[in-house]
Amino acid sequence: MPIFERRPVAVEKPRAVPRRLLSASLLLAALACAASVVQAHGVSQGDLQLDHPYAVPSAPGGPHGNAYLRGIKNSGAQADRLLSASSPLAARVELHRLKPDASGLRGQQVEAIVLPPKTVTRLRHTGDYQLTLIGLKQALKDGDRFDLTLNFEHAGSQTVKVWVQTPRDAPSAQDPHQH
């Protein structure tokens, strides 16, 4: 009688993953990726949340461009101020307050942009403020990305990635009255 018997070993076939479970897993993975992209386009710096930095395409060969933020939320108890900005894409960046005139909105340079506590200050293409890129080293084209460093009185400096995009309600980059 043999000490070791050879017995057939039952091998289970791997089960197929139910379609619902697979679909749910893929959906969760896609949502996680989308959330990380959304999160990457907003930055916190101290009590400030810098939401959606963007720029609009500039006129080809034009010397200036504009950058914006959907908003800067100051969740702190004290006011802060945006003192300056810079970008390797431009010779300098000026802070401008937008004021209406006969030909549309005109930018007027300001020393700083006050960010009151517990409020959101909008730096939108249709808002009160913008960052004007003076002496562009290249035209801003839809889909481009570039760095912009913002310097705050209390929160310090923060570099954000600006995405160039054409908002649906933006004035045309070819508009000679755009400033």
JSON list of C-alpha atoms in Angstrom, two decimals:
[
{"chain": "A", "resi": 1, "resn": "MET", "atom": "CA", "xyz": [0.00, 0.00, 0.00]},
{"chain": "A", "resi": 2, "resn": "PRO", "atom": "CA", "xyz": [1.55, 3.32, -1.03]},
{"chain": "A", "resi": 3, "resn": "ILE", "atom": "CA", "xyz": [2.26, 5.87, 1.64]},
{"chain": "A", "resi": 4, "resn": "PHE", "atom": "CA", "xyz": [1.37, 8.75, -0.64]},
{"chain": "A", "resi": 5, "resn": "GLU", "atom": "CA", "xyz": [-1.68, 8.51, -2.72]},
{"chain": "A", "resi": 6, "resn": "ARG", "atom": "CA", "xyz": [-2.23, 10.70, -5.66]},
{"chain": "A", "resi": 7, "resn": "ARG", "atom": "CA", "xyz": [-5.64, 12.16, -5.47]},
{"chain": "A", "resi": 8, "resn": "PRO", "atom": "CA", "xyz": [-7.00, 14.59, -7.98]},
{"chain": "A", "resi": 9, "resn": "VAL", "atom": "CA", "xyz": [-7.11, 18.07, -6.55]},
{"chain": "A", "resi": 10, "resn": "ALA", "atom": "CA", "xyz": [-10.19, 20.06, -7.32]},
{"chain": "A", "resi": 11, "resn": "VAL", "atom": "CA", "xyz": [-9.20, 23.39, -8.80]},
{"chain": "A", "resi": 12, "resn": "GLU", "atom": "CA", "xyz": [-11.80, 26.09, -8.73]},
{"chain": "A", "resi": 13, "resn": "LYS", "atom": "CA", "xyz": [-12.16, 28.25, -11.76]},
{"chain": "A", "resi": 14, "resn": "PRO", "atom": "CA", "xyz": [-11.91, 31.95, -11.00]},
{"chain": "A", "resi": 15, "resn": "ARG", "atom": "CA", "xyz": [-15.31, 33.49, -10.81]},
{"chain": "A", "resi": 16, "resn": "ALA", "atom": "CA", "xyz": [-16.23, 36.31, -13.10]},
{"chain": "A", "resi": 17, "resn": "VAL", "atom": "CA", "xyz": [-16.62, 39.66, -11.39]},
{"chain": "A", "resi": 18, "resn": "PRO", "atom": "CA", "xyz": [-20.27, 40.67, -11.54]},
{"chain": "A", "resi": 19, "resn": "ARG", "atom": "CA", "xyz": [-20.82, 43.50, -13.99]},
{"chain": "A", "resi": 20, "resn": "ARG", "atom": "CA", "xyz": [-22.42, 45.71, -11.36]},
{"chain": "A", "resi": 21, "resn": "LEU", "atom": "CA", "xyz": [-19.42, 45.42, -9.06]},
{"chain": "A", "resi": 22, "resn": "LEU", "atom": "CA", "xyz": [-17.05, 46.09, -11.95]},
{"chain": "A", "resi": 23, "resn": "SER", "atom": "CA", "xyz": [-19.10, 49.10, -13.12]},
{"chain": "A", "resi": 24, "resn": "ALA", "atom": "CA", "xyz": [-19.27, 50.51, -9.58]},
{"chain": "A", "resi": 25, "resn": "SER", "atom": "CA", "xyz": [-15.50, 50.06, -9.13]},
{"chain": "A", "resi": 26, "resn": "LEU", "atom": "CA", "xyz": [-14.74, 51.81, -12.40]},
{"chain": "A", "resi": 27, "resn": "LEU", "atom": "CA", "xyz": [-17.12, 54.65, -11.51]},
{"chain": "A", "resi": 28, "resn": "LEU", "atom": "CA", "xyz": [-15.46, 55.13, -8.11]},
{"chain": "A", "resi": 29, "resn": "ALA", "atom": "CA", "xyz": [-12.01, 55.14, -9.72]},
{"chain": "A", "resi": 30, "resn": "ALA", "atom": "CA", "xyz": [-13.14, 57.73, -12.28]},
{"chain": "A", "resi": 31, "resn": "LEU", "atom": "CA", "xyz": [-14.65, 59.94, -9.56]},
{"chain": "A", "resi": 32, "resn": "ALA", "atom": "CA", "xyz": [-11.45, 59.71, -7.50]},
{"chain": "A", "resi": 33, "resn": "CYS", "atom": "CA", "xyz": [-9.41, 60.81, -10.53]},
{"chain": "A", "resi": 34, "resn": "ALA", "atom": "CA", "xyz": [-11.81, 63.66, -11.28]},
{"chain": "A", "resi": 35, "resn": "ALA", "atom": "CA", "xyz": [-11.72, 64.81, -7.65]},
{"chain": "A", "resi": 36, "resn": "SER", "atom": "CA", "xyz": [-7.93, 64.93, -7.71]},
{"chain": "A", "resi": 37, "resn": "VAL", "atom": "CA", "xyz": [-7.98, 67.04, -10.89]},
{"chain": "A", "resi": 38, "resn": "VAL", "atom": "CA", "xyz": [-10.53, 69.43, -9.38]},
{"chain": "A", "resi": 39, "resn": "GLN", "atom": "CA", "xyz": [-8.54, 69.61, -6.15]},
{"chain": "A", "resi": 40, "resn": "ALA", "atom": "CA", "xyz": [-5.36, 70.31, -8.12]},
{"chain": "A", "resi": 41, "resn": "HIS", "atom": "CA", "xyz": [-6.89, 73.45, -9.60]},
{"chain": "A", "resi": 42, "resn": "GLY", "atom": "CA", "xyz": [-7.58, 75.04, -6.23]},
{"chain": "A", "resi": 43, "resn": "VAL", "atom": "CA", "xyz": [-4.93, 75.80, -3.60]},
{"chain": "A", "resi": 44, "resn": "SER", "atom": "CA", "xyz": [-5.01, 76.76, 0.06]},
{"chain": "A", "resi": 45, "resn": "GLN", "atom": "CA", "xyz": [-2.49, 79.16, 1.54]},
{"chain": "A", "resi": 46, "resn": "GLY", "atom": "CA", "xyz": [-2.97, 79.99, 5.22]},
{"chain": "A", "resi": 47, "resn": "ASP", "atom": "CA", "xyz": [-6.57, 81.22, 5.66]},
{"chain": "A", "resi": 48, "resn": "LEU", "atom": "CA", "xyz": [-6.91, 81.76, 1.90]},
{"chain": "A", "resi": 49, "resn": "GLN", "atom": "CA", "xyz": [-8.37, 79.39, -0.68]},
{"chain": "A", "resi": 50, "resn": "LEU", "atom": "CA", "xyz": [-7.34, 80.28, -4.23]},
{"chain": "A", "resi": 51, "resn": "ASP", "atom": "CA", "xyz": [-9.99, 78.91, -6.56]},
{"chain": "A", "resi": 52, "resn": "HIS", "atom": "CA", "xyz": [-9.56, 78.15, -10.26]},
{"chain": "A", "resi": 53, "resn": "PRO", "atom": "CA", "xyz": [-6.72, 80.34, -11.57]},
{"chain": "A", "resi": 54, "resn": "TYR", "atom": "CA", "xyz": [-7.24, 80.91, -15.29]},
{"chain": "A", "resi": 55, "resn": "ALA", "atom": "CA", "xyz": [-6.32, 83.24, -18.15]},
{"chain": "A", "resi": 56, "resn": "VAL", "atom": "CA", "xyz": [-8.02, 84.06, -21.39]},
{"chain": "A", "resi": 57, "resn": "PRO", "atom": "CA", "xyz": [-6.22, 83.74, -24.73]},
{"chain": "A", "resi": 58, "resn": "SER", "atom": "CA", "xyz": [-4.33, 86.88, -25.72]},
{"chain": "A", "resi": 59, "resn": "ALA", "atom": "CA", "xyz": [-4.29, 88.54, -29.11]},
{"chain": "A", "resi": 60, "resn": "PRO", "atom": "CA", "xyz": [-1.56, 87.02, -31.32]},
{"chain": "A", "resi": 61, "resn": "GLY", "atom": "CA", "xyz": [1.53, 89.22, -31.01]},
{"chain": "A", "resi": 62, "resn": "GLY", "atom": "CA", "xyz": [-0.17, 91.30, -28.31]},
{"chain": "A", "resi": 63, "resn": "PRO", "atom": "CA", "xyz": [2.10, 92.57, -25.52]},
{"chain": "A", "resi": 64, "resn": "HIS", "atom": "CA", "xyz": [-0.38, 91.99, -22.68]},
{"chain": "A", "resi": 65, "resn": "GLY", "atom": "CA", "xyz": [-2.63, 89.29, -21.26]},
{"chain": "A", "resi": 66, "resn": "ASN", "atom": "CA", "xyz": [-4.92, 88.83, -18.29]},
{"chain": "A", "resi": 67, "resn": "ALA", "atom": "CA", "xyz": [-5.08, 86.23, -15.52]},
{"chain": "A", "resi": 68, "resn": "TYR", "atom": "CA", "xyz": [-7.92, 85.68, -13.07]},
{"chain": "A", "resi": 69, "resn": "LEU", "atom": "CA", "xyz": [-9.13, 83.55, -10.18]},
{"chain": "A", "resi": 70, "resn": "ARG", "atom": "CA", "xyz": [-12.71, 82.45, -9.77]},
{"chain": "A", "resi": 71, "resn": "GLY", "atom": "CA", "xyz": [-12.25, 83.72, -6.24]},
{"chain": "A", "resi": 72, "resn": "ILE", "atom": "CA", "xyz": [-9.97, 84.11, -3.24]},
{"chain": "A", "resi": 73, "resn": "LYS", "atom": "CA", "xyz": [-11.83, 83.05, -0.12]},
{"chain": "A", "resi": 74, "resn": "ASN", "atom": "CA", "xyz": [-10.51, 84.47, 3.14]},
{"chain": "A", "resi": 75, "resn": "SER", "atom": "CA", "xyz": [-11.83, 82.17, 5.87]},
{"chain": "A", "resi": 76, "resn": "GLY", "atom": "CA", "xyz": [-9.71, 83.90, 8.53]},
{"chain": "A", "resi": 77, "resn": "ALA", "atom": "CA", "xyz": [-10.69, 86.45, 11.16]},
{"chain": "A", "resi": 78, "resn": "GLN", "atom": "CA", "xyz": [-8.44, 89.20, 9.77]},
{"chain": "A", "resi": 79, "resn": "ALA", "atom": "CA", "xyz": [-8.17, 90.86, 6.37]},
{"chain": "A", "resi": 80, "resn": "ASP", "atom": "CA", "xyz": [-5.29, 90.00, 4.09]},
{"chain": "A", "resi": 81, "resn": "ARG", "atom": "CA", "xyz": [-4.07, 91.74, 0.94]},
{"chain": "A", "resi": 82, "resn": "LEU", "atom": "CA", "xyz": [-2.77, 90.54, -2.39]},
{"chain": "A", "resi": 83, "resn": "LEU", "atom": "CA", "xyz": [0.33, 92.72, -2.72]},
{"chain": "A", "resi": 84, "resn": "SER", "atom": "CA", "xyz": [1.83, 91.56, -6.01]},
{"chain": "A", "resi": 85, "resn": "ALA", "atom": "CA", "xyz": [2.12, 88.76, -8.53]},
{"chain": "A", "resi": 86, "resn": "SER", "atom": "CA", "xyz": [4.74, 87.50, -10.96]},
{"chain": "A", "resi": 87, "resn": "SER", "atom": "CA", "xyz": [5.09, 84.97, -13.75]},
{"chain": "A", "resi": 88, "resn": "PRO", "atom": "CA", "xyz": [8.00, 83.71, -15.85]},
{"chain": "A", "resi": 89, "resn": "LEU", "atom": "CA", "xyz": [5.69, 84.27, -18.84]},
{"chain": "A", "resi": 90, "resn": "ALA", "atom": "CA", "xyz": [5.62, 88.08, -18.46]},
{"chain": "A", "resi": 91, "resn": "ALA", "atom": "CA", "xyz": [8.05, 90.91, -17.71]},
{"chain": "A", "resi": 92, "resn": "ARG", "atom": "CA", "xyz": [5.74, 91.97, -14.85]},
{"chain": "A", "resi": 93, "resn": "VAL", "atom": "CA", "xyz": [2.24, 91.48, -13.49]},
{"chain": "A", "resi": 94, "resn": "GLU", "atom": "CA", "xyz": [0.09, 94.41, -12.40]},
{"chain": "A", "resi": 95, "resn": "LEU", "atom": "CA", "xyz": [-2.96, 94.32, -10.13]},
{"chain": "A", "resi": 96, "resn": "HIS", "atom": "CA", "xyz": [-5.86, 96.11, -11.79]},
{"chain": "A", "resi": 97, "resn": "ARG", "atom": "CA", "xyz": [-9.31, 97.17, -10.61]},
{"chain": "A", "resi": 98, "resn": "LEU", "atom": "CA", "xyz": [-11.84, 97.10, -13.43]},
{"chain": "A", "resi": 99, "resn": "LYS", "atom": "CA", "xyz": [-14.02, 100.16, -13.91]},
{"chain": "A", "resi": 100, "resn": "PRO", "atom": "CA", "xyz": [-16.70, 100.71, -16.55]},
{"chain": "A", "resi": 101, "resn": "ASP", "atom": "CA", "xyz": [-16.22, 103.45, -19.13]},
{"chain": "A", "resi": 102, "resn": "ALA", "atom": "CA", "xyz": [-17.80, 104.33, -22.49]},
{"chain": "A", "resi": 103, "resn": "SER", "atom": "CA", "xyz": [-16.02, 101.47, -24.32]},
{"chain": "A", "resi": 104, "resn": "GLY", "atom": "CA", "xyz": [-16.47, 98.74, -21.67]},
{"chain": "A", "resi": 105, "resn": "LEU", "atom": "CA", "xyz": [-14.32, 97.83, -18.68]},
{"chain": "A", "resi": 106, "resn": "ARG", "atom": "CA", "xyz": [-10.93, 99.49, -18.20]},
{"chain": "A", "resi": 107, "resn": "GLY", "atom": "CA", "xyz": [-8.24, 98.32, -15.83]},
{"chain": "A", "resi": 108, "resn": "GLN", "atom": "CA", "xyz": [-6.74, 100.81, -13.39]},
{"chain": "A", "resi": 109, "resn": "GLN", "atom": "CA", "xyz": [-3.59, 99.73, -11.55]},
{"chain": "A", "resi": 110, "resn": "VAL", "atom": "CA", "xyz": [-3.92, 99.37, -7.77]},
{"chain": "A", "resi": 111, "resn": "GLU", "atom": "CA", "xyz": [-1.27, 98.91, -5.08]},
{"chain": "A", "resi": 112, "resn": "ALA", "atom": "CA", "xyz": [-3.01, 95.91, -3.48]},
{"chain": "A", "resi": 113, "resn": "ILE", "atom": "CA", "xyz": [-6.27, 93.98, -3.51]},
{"chain": "A", "resi": 114, "resn": "VAL", "atom": "CA", "xyz": [-7.92, 93.84, -0.08]},
{"chain": "A", "resi": 115, "resn": "LEU", "atom": "CA", "xyz": [-9.28, 90.42, 0.93]},
{"chain": "A", "resi": 116, "resn": "PRO", "atom": "CA", "xyz": [-11.77, 91.05, 3.77]},
{"chain": "A", "resi": 117, "resn": "PRO", "atom": "CA", "xyz": [-12.25, 88.29, 6.39]},
{"chain": "A", "resi": 118, "resn": "LYS", "atom": "CA", "xyz": [-15.00, 85.71, 5.87]},
{"chain": "A", "resi": 119, "resn": "THR", "atom": "CA", "xyz": [-15.58, 86.75, 2.23]},
{"chain": "A", "resi": 120, "resn": "VAL", "atom": "CA", "xyz": [-14.77, 85.70, -1.32]},
{"chain": "A", "resi": 121, "resn": "THR", "atom": "CA", "xyz": [-13.09, 88.29, -3.55]},
{"chain": "A", "resi": 122, "resn": "ARG", "atom": "CA", "xyz": [-13.61, 87.55, -7.23]},
{"chain": "A", "resi": 123, "resn": "LEU", "atom": "CA", "xyz": [-10.86, 88.21, -9.75]},
{"chain": "A", "resi": 124, "resn": "ARG", "atom": "CA", "xyz": [-12.90, 87.22, -12.78]},
{"chain": "A", "resi": 125, "resn": "HIS", "atom": "CA", "xyz": [-12.95, 88.46, -16.36]},
{"chain": "A", "resi": 126, "resn": "THR", "atom": "CA", "xyz": [-16.38, 89.90, -15.57]},
{"chain": "A", "resi": 127, "resn": "GLY", "atom": "CA", "xyz": [-15.53, 91.03, -12.02]},
{"chain": "A", "resi": 128, "resn": "ASP", "atom": "CA", "xyz": [-13.86, 93.84, -10.14]},
{"chain": "A", "resi": 129, "resn": "TYR", "atom": "CA", "xyz": [-10.19, 92.84, -10.44]},
{"chain": "A", "resi": 130, "resn": "GLN", "atom": "CA", "xyz": [-7.74, 91.20, -12.80]},
{"chain": "A", "resi": 131, "resn": "LEU", "atom": "CA", "xyz": [-4.03, 90.46, -12.99]},
{"chain": "A", "resi": 132, "resn": "THR", "atom": "CA", "xyz": [-2.55, 92.08, -16.09]},
{"chain": "A", "resi": 133, "resn": "LEU", "atom": "CA", "xyz": [0.46, 90.33, -17.61]},
{"chain": "A", "resi": 134, "resn": "ILE", "atom": "CA", "xyz": [2.69, 93.02, -19.09]},
{"chain": "A", "resi": 135, "resn": "GLY", "atom": "CA", "xyz": [5.35, 92.19, -21.68]},
{"chain": "A", "resi": 136, "resn": "LEU", "atom": "CA", "xyz": [4.24, 88.67, -22.57]},
{"chain": "A", "resi": 137, "resn": "LYS", "atom": "CA", "xyz": [7.07, 86.44, -23.76]},
{"chain": "A", "resi": 138, "resn": "GLN", "atom": "CA", "xyz": [4.57, 84.40, -25.82]},
{"chain": "A", "resi": 139, "resn": "ALA", "atom": "CA", "xyz": [0.90, 84.60, -26.69]},
{"chain": "A", "resi": 140, "resn": "LEU", "atom": "CA", "xyz": [-1.58, 82.93, -24.34]},
{"chain": "A", "resi": 141, "resn": "LYS", "atom": "CA", "xyz": [-3.27, 80.13, -26.31]},
{"chain": "A", "resi": 142, "resn": "ASP", "atom": "CA", "xyz": [-6.29, 78.06, -25.32]},
{"chain": "A", "resi": 143, "resn": "GLY", "atom": "CA", "xyz": [-5.08, 74.96, -23.45]},
{"chain": "A", "resi": 144, "resn": "ASP", "atom": "CA", "xyz": [-1.72, 76.42, -22.33]},
{"chain": "A", "resi": 145, "resn": "ARG", "atom": "CA", "xyz": [-0.69, 76.36, -18.65]},
{"chain": "A", "resi": 146, "resn": "PHE", "atom": "CA", "xyz": [1.76, 78.59, -16.81]},
{"chain": "A", "resi": 147, "resn": "ASP", "atom": "CA", "xyz": [2.92, 79.43, -13.28]},
{"chain": "A", "resi": 148, "resn": "LEU", "atom": "CA", "xyz": [1.77, 82.54, -11.44]},
{"chain": "A", "resi": 149, "resn": "THR", "atom": "CA", "xyz": [3.13, 83.48, -8.01]},
{"chain": "A", "resi": 150, "resn": "LEU", "atom": "CA", "xyz": [0.82, 85.47, -5.72]},
{"chain": "A", "resi": 151, "resn": "ASN", "atom": "CA", "xyz": [2.30, 87.42, -2.78]},
{"chain": "A", "resi": 152, "resn": "PHE", "atom": "CA", "xyz": [0.03, 88.10, 0.19]},
{"chain": "A", "resi": 153, "resn": "GLU", "atom": "CA", "xyz": [0.61, 90.37, 3.17]},
{"chain": "A", "resi": 154, "resn": "HIS", "atom": "CA", "xyz": [-0.15, 87.70, 5.80]},
{"chain": "A", "resi": 155, "resn": "ALA", "atom": "CA", "xyz": [-0.46, 84.38, 3.95]},
{"chain": "A", "resi": 156, "resn": "GLY", "atom": "CA", "xyz": [2.94, 84.66, 2.22]},
{"chain": "A", "resi": 157, "resn": "SER", "atom": "CA", "xyz": [3.60, 83.53, -1.35]},
{"chain": "A", "resi": 158, "resn": "GLN", "atom": "CA", "xyz": [1.86, 80.81, -3.33]},
{"chain": "A", "resi": 159, "resn": "THR", "atom": "CA", "xyz": [2.53, 79.65, -6.88]},
{"chain": "A", "resi": 160, "resn": "VAL", "atom": "CA", "xyz": [-0.51, 78.41, -8.79]},
{"chain": "A", "resi": 161, "resn": "LYS", "atom": "CA", "xyz": [-0.88, 76.77, -12.19]},
{"chain": "A", "resi": 162, "resn": "VAL", "atom": "CA", "xyz": [-2.96, 78.98, -14.51]},
{"chain": "A", "resi": 163, "resn": "TRP", "atom": "CA", "xyz": [-4.95, 77.34, -17.30]},
{"chain": "A", "resi": 164, "resn": "VAL", "atom": "CA", "xyz": [-5.62, 79.36, -20.44]},
{"chain": "A", "resi": 165, "resn": "GLN", "atom": "CA", "xyz": [-9.23, 78.94, -21.53]},
{"chain": "A", "resi": 166, "resn": "THR", "atom": "CA", "xyz": [-11.93, 80.82, -23.38]},
{"chain": "A", "resi": 167, "resn": "PRO", "atom": "CA", "xyz": [-14.88, 81.50, -21.05]},
{"chain": "A", "resi": 168, "resn": "ARG", "atom": "CA", "xyz": [-18.27, 81.51, -22.77]},
{"chain": "A", "resi": 169, "resn": "ASP", "atom": "CA", "xyz": [-18.95, 85.11, -21.72]},
{"chain": "A", "resi": 170, "resn": "ALA", "atom": "CA", "xyz": [-15.44, 86.51, -22.27]},
{"chain": "A", "resi": 171, "resn": "PRO", "atom": "CA", "xyz": [-14.89, 89.41, -24.66]},
{"chain": "A", "resi": 172, "resn": "SER", "atom": "CA", "xyz": [-12.95, 88.40, -27.75]},
{"chain": "A", "resi": 173, "resn": "ALA", "atom": "CA", "xyz": [-9.16, 88.55, -27.44]},
{"chain": "A", "resi": 174, "resn": "GLN", "atom": "CA", "xyz": [-9.24, 90.44, -30.74]},
{"chain": "A", "resi": 175, "resn": "ASP", "atom": "CA", "xyz": [-11.31, 93.27, -29.16]},
{"chain": "A", "resi": 176, "resn": "PRO", "atom": "CA", "xyz": [-9.12, 96.39, -29.32]},
{"chain": "A", "resi": 177, "resn": "HIS", "atom": "CA", "xyz": [-10.92, 97.86, -26.28]},
{"chain": "A", "resi": 178, "resn": "GLN", "atom": "CA", "xyz": [-10.08, 94.94, -24.04]},
{"chain": "A", "resi": 179, "resn": "HIS", "atom": "CA", "xyz": [-7.49, 95.91, -21.45]}
]
